[in-house]
Coordinates of C-alpha atoms in Angstrom, one line a residue:
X67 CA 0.0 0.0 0.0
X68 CA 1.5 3.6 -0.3
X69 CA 0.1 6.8 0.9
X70 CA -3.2 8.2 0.0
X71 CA -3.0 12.2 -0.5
X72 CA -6.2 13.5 -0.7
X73 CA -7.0 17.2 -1.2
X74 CA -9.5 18.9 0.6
X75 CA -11.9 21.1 -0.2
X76 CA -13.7 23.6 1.6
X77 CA -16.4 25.2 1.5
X78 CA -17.7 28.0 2.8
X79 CA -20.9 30.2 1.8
X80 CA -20.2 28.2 -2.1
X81 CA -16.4 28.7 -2.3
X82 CA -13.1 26.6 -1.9
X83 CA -11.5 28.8 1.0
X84 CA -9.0 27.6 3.7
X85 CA -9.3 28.8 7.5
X86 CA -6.2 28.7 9.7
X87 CA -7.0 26.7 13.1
X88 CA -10.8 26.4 12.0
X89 CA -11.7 30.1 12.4
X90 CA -14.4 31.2 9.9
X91 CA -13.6 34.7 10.5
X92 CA -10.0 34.1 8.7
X93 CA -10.9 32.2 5.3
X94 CA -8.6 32.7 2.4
X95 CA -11.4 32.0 -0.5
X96 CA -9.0 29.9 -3.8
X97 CA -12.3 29.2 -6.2
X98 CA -15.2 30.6 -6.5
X99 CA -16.1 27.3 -8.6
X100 CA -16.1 23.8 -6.4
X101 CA -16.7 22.0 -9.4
X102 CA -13.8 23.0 -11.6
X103 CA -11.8 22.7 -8.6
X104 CA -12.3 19.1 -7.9
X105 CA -11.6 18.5 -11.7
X106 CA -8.4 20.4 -11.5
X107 CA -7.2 18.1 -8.8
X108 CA -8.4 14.9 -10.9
X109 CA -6.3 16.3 -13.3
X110 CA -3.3 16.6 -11.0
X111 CA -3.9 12.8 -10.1
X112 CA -5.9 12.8 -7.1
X113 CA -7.2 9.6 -6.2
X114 CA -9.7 10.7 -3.7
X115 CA -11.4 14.1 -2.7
X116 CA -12.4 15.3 0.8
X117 CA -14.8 18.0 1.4
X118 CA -15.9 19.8 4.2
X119 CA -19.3 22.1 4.6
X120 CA -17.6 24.8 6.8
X121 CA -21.1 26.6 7.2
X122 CA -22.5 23.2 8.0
X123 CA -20.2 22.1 10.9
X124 CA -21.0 25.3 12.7
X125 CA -24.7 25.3 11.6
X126 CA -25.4 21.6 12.8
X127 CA -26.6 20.9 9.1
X128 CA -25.7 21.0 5.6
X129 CA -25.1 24.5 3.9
X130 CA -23.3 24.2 0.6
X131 CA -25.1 21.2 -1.0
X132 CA -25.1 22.3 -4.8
X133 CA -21.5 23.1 -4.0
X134 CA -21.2 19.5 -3.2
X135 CA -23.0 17.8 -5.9
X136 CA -21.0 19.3 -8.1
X137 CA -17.9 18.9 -6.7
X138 CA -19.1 14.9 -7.0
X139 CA -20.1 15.4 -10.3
X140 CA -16.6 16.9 -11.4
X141 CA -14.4 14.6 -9.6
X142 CA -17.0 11.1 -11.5
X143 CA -17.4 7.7 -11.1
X144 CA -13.4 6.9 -10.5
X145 CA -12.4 9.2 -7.5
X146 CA -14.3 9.0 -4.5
X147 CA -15.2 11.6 -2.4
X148 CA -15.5 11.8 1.0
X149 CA -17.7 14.4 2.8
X150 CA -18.1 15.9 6.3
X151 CA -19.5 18.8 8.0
X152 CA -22.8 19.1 9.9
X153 CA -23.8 15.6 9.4
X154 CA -26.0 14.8 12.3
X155 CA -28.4 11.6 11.4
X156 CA -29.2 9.0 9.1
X157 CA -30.9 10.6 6.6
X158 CA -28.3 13.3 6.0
X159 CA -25.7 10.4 5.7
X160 CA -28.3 8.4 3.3
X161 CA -28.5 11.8 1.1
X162 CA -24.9 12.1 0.7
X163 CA -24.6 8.9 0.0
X164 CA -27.6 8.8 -2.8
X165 CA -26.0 12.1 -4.5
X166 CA -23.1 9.7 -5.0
X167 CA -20.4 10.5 -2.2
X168 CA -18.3 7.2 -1.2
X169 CA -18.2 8.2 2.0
X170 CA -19.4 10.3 5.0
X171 CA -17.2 11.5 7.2
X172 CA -19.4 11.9 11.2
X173 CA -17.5 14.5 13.6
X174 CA -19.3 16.1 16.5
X175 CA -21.9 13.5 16.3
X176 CA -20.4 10.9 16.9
X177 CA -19.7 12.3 20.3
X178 CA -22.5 13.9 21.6
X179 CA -24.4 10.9 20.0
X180 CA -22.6 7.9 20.2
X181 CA -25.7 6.0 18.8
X182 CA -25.8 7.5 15.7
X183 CA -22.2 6.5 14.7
X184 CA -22.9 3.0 15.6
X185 CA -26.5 3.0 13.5
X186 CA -24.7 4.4 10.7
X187 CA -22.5 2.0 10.5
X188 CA -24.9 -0.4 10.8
X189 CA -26.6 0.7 8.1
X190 CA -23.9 2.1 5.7
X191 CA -21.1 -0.7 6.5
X192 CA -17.5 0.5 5.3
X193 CA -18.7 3.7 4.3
X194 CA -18.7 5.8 7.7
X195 CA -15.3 7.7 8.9
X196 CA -15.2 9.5 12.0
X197 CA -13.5 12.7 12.1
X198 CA -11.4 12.9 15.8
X199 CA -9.9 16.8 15.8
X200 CA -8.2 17.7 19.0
X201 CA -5.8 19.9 20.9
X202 CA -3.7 18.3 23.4
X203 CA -5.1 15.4 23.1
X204 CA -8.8 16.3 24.1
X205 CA -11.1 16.4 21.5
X206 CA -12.7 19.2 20.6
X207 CA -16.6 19.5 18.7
X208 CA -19.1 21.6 17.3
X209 CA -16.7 23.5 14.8
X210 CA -13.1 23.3 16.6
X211 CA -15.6 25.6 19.1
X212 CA -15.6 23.2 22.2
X213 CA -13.0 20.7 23.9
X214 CA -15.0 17.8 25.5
X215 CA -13.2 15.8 28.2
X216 CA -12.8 12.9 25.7
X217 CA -9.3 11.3 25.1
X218 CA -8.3 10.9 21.4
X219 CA -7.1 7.5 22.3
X220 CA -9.8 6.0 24.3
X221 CA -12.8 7.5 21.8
X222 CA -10.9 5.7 19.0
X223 CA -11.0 2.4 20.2
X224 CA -14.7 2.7 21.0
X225 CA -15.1 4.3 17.2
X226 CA -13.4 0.7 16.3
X227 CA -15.5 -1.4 18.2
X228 CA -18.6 0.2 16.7
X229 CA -17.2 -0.6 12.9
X230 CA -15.7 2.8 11.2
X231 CA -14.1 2.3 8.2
X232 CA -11.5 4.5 8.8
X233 CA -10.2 7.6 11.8
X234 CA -9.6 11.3 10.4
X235 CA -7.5 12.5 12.8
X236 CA -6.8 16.4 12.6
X237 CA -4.3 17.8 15.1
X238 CA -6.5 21.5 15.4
X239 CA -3.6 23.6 16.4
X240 CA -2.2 23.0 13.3
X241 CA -4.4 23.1 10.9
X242 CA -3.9 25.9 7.9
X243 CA -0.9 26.9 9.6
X244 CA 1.3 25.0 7.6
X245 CA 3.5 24.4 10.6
X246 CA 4.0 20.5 10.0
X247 CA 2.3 17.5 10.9
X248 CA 1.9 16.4 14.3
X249 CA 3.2 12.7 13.8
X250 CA 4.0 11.6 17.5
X251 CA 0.3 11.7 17.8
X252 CA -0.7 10.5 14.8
X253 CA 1.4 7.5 15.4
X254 CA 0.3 6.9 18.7
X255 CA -3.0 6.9 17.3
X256 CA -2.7 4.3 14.6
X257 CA -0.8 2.4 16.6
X258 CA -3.5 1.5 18.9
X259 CA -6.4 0.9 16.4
X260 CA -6.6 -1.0 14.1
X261 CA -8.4 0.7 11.6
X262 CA -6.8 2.9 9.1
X263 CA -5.6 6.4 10.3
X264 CA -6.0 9.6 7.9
X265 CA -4.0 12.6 8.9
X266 CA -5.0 15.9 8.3
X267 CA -3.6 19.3 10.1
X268 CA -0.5 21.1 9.5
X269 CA 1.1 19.3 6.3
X270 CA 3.2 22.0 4.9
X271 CA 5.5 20.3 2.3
X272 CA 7.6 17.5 1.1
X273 CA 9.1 16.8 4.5
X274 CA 5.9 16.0 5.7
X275 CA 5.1 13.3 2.7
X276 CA 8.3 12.0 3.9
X277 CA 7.5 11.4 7.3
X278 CA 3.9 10.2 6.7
X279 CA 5.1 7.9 4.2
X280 CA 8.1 6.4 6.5
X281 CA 5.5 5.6 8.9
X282 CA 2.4 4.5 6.6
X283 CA 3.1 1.0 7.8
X284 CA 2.1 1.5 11.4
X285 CA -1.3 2.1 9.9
X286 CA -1.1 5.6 8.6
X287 CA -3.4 4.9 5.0
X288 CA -3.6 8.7 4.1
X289 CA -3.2 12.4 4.6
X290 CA -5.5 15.4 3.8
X291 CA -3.8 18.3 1.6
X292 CA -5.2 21.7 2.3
X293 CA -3.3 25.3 2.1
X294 CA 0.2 23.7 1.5
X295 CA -1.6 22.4 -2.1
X296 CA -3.7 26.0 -2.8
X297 CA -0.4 28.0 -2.0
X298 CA 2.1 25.6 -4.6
X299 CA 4.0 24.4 -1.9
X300 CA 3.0 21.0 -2.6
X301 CA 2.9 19.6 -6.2
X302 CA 0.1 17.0 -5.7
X303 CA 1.2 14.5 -8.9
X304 CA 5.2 14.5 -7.4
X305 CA 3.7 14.1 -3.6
X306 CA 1.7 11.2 -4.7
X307 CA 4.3 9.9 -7.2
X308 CA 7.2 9.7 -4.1
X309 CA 4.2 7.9 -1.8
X310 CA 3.7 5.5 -4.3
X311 CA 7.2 4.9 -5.0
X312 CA 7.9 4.8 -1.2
X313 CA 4.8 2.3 -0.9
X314 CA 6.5 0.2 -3.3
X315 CA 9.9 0.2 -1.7
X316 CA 8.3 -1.3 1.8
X317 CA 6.2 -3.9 -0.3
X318 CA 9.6 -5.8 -1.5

């Protein structure tokens, strides 16, 4: 297996922006067209395309959903797309998935309403991540806004047990600040679950490719590309190109 880099788009009031450490107030706005933006990382090679309703993780609901179906549209029936952000029941999950996403990604919901997560992947089996963003450990919900008590570690292995295809795991202090990716924690993370481990949060370059790669064995299967991708300091084809070939390297 090598390294899935996956660029993330999101949305806010329609547009691709970026926020640095989740604050709405301070968006950088990169496409006023979701759609052509998906197809422009398709073109770059992009095997898989995360969104996030911005408006809808603060709202409790979805907000950009045209954005959204077209983004799904744009990236077709061979890149999957992955989509978080507000999702709070069953029906909103079954939507997402009808309009053709691959998979939903649950965040605050799945813990202020542990039942949910476990229902949903119940009834959408291998299709359900579960987005765990923290600071110092502690998670944090409702938009970055609030830190529960909850330990990254312990809520993982409960997220196992109830059948999640896969942990997002976003280190929130990072995030848009290009500052590099926390991978102490991310380790730690995959290395006791084991389900698959997406990190997201901080990845500012090459270096960080690098790193996530050397360590993709422990259970690391991705990483979310954000501002380091908008800004050009990531070339997404070359990123994926030195996973792959790093992938390959391990596999002999």
């Amino acid at each position: 297996m090598s390294l899935l880099l996956i660029p993330a788009i999101d949305l806010k009031d329609g547009q691709c922006v970026r926020l640095r450490q989740g604050d709405l107030n301070d968006a950088t706005i990169f496409s006023g067209n979701p759609g052509e933006q998906a197809a422009h990382w398709v073109a770059q090679g992009a095997r898989r395309i995360h969104i996030v309703d911005l408006n809808g993780a603060v709202a409790g609901k979805p907000k950009n959903e045209s954005a959204i179906k077209a983004i799904i549209q744009s990236a077709g029936p061979d890149v999957p797309v992955q989509v978080g952000g507000g999702i709070r029941d069953l029906d909103t999950i079954e939507r997402f998935l009808d309009d053709g996403a691959s998979f939903v990604v649950i965040g605050t919901a799945a813990v202020k309403n542990p039942g949910l997560l476990k229902d949903a992947c119940a009834a959408f089996p291998g299709q359900i991540i579960v987005s765990i963003d923290a600071k110092d450990g502690k998670v944090a919900t409702d938009g970055w806004s609030k830190l529960s008590g909850h330990e990254v570690i312990d809520l993982a292995q409960k997220f196992e047990d109830d059948g999640v295809s896969a942990v997002l795991y976003t280190d929130i202090g990072r995030d848009g600040m290009m500052t590099g990716v926390n991978l102490d924690a991310t380790v730690r993370l995959a290395q006791s679950v084991s389900i698959p481990i997406i990190a997201s949060g901080g990845i500012a370059g090459m270096q960080d490719i690098k790193d996530l790669a050397a360590v993709e064995s422990e259970g690391i299967m991705g990483a979310i590309l954000g501002r380091a991708l908008y800004e050009g300091k990531l070339n997404l084809e070359q990123a994926q190109a030195y996973a792959d070939a790093a992938g390959a390297a391990d596999a002999d």
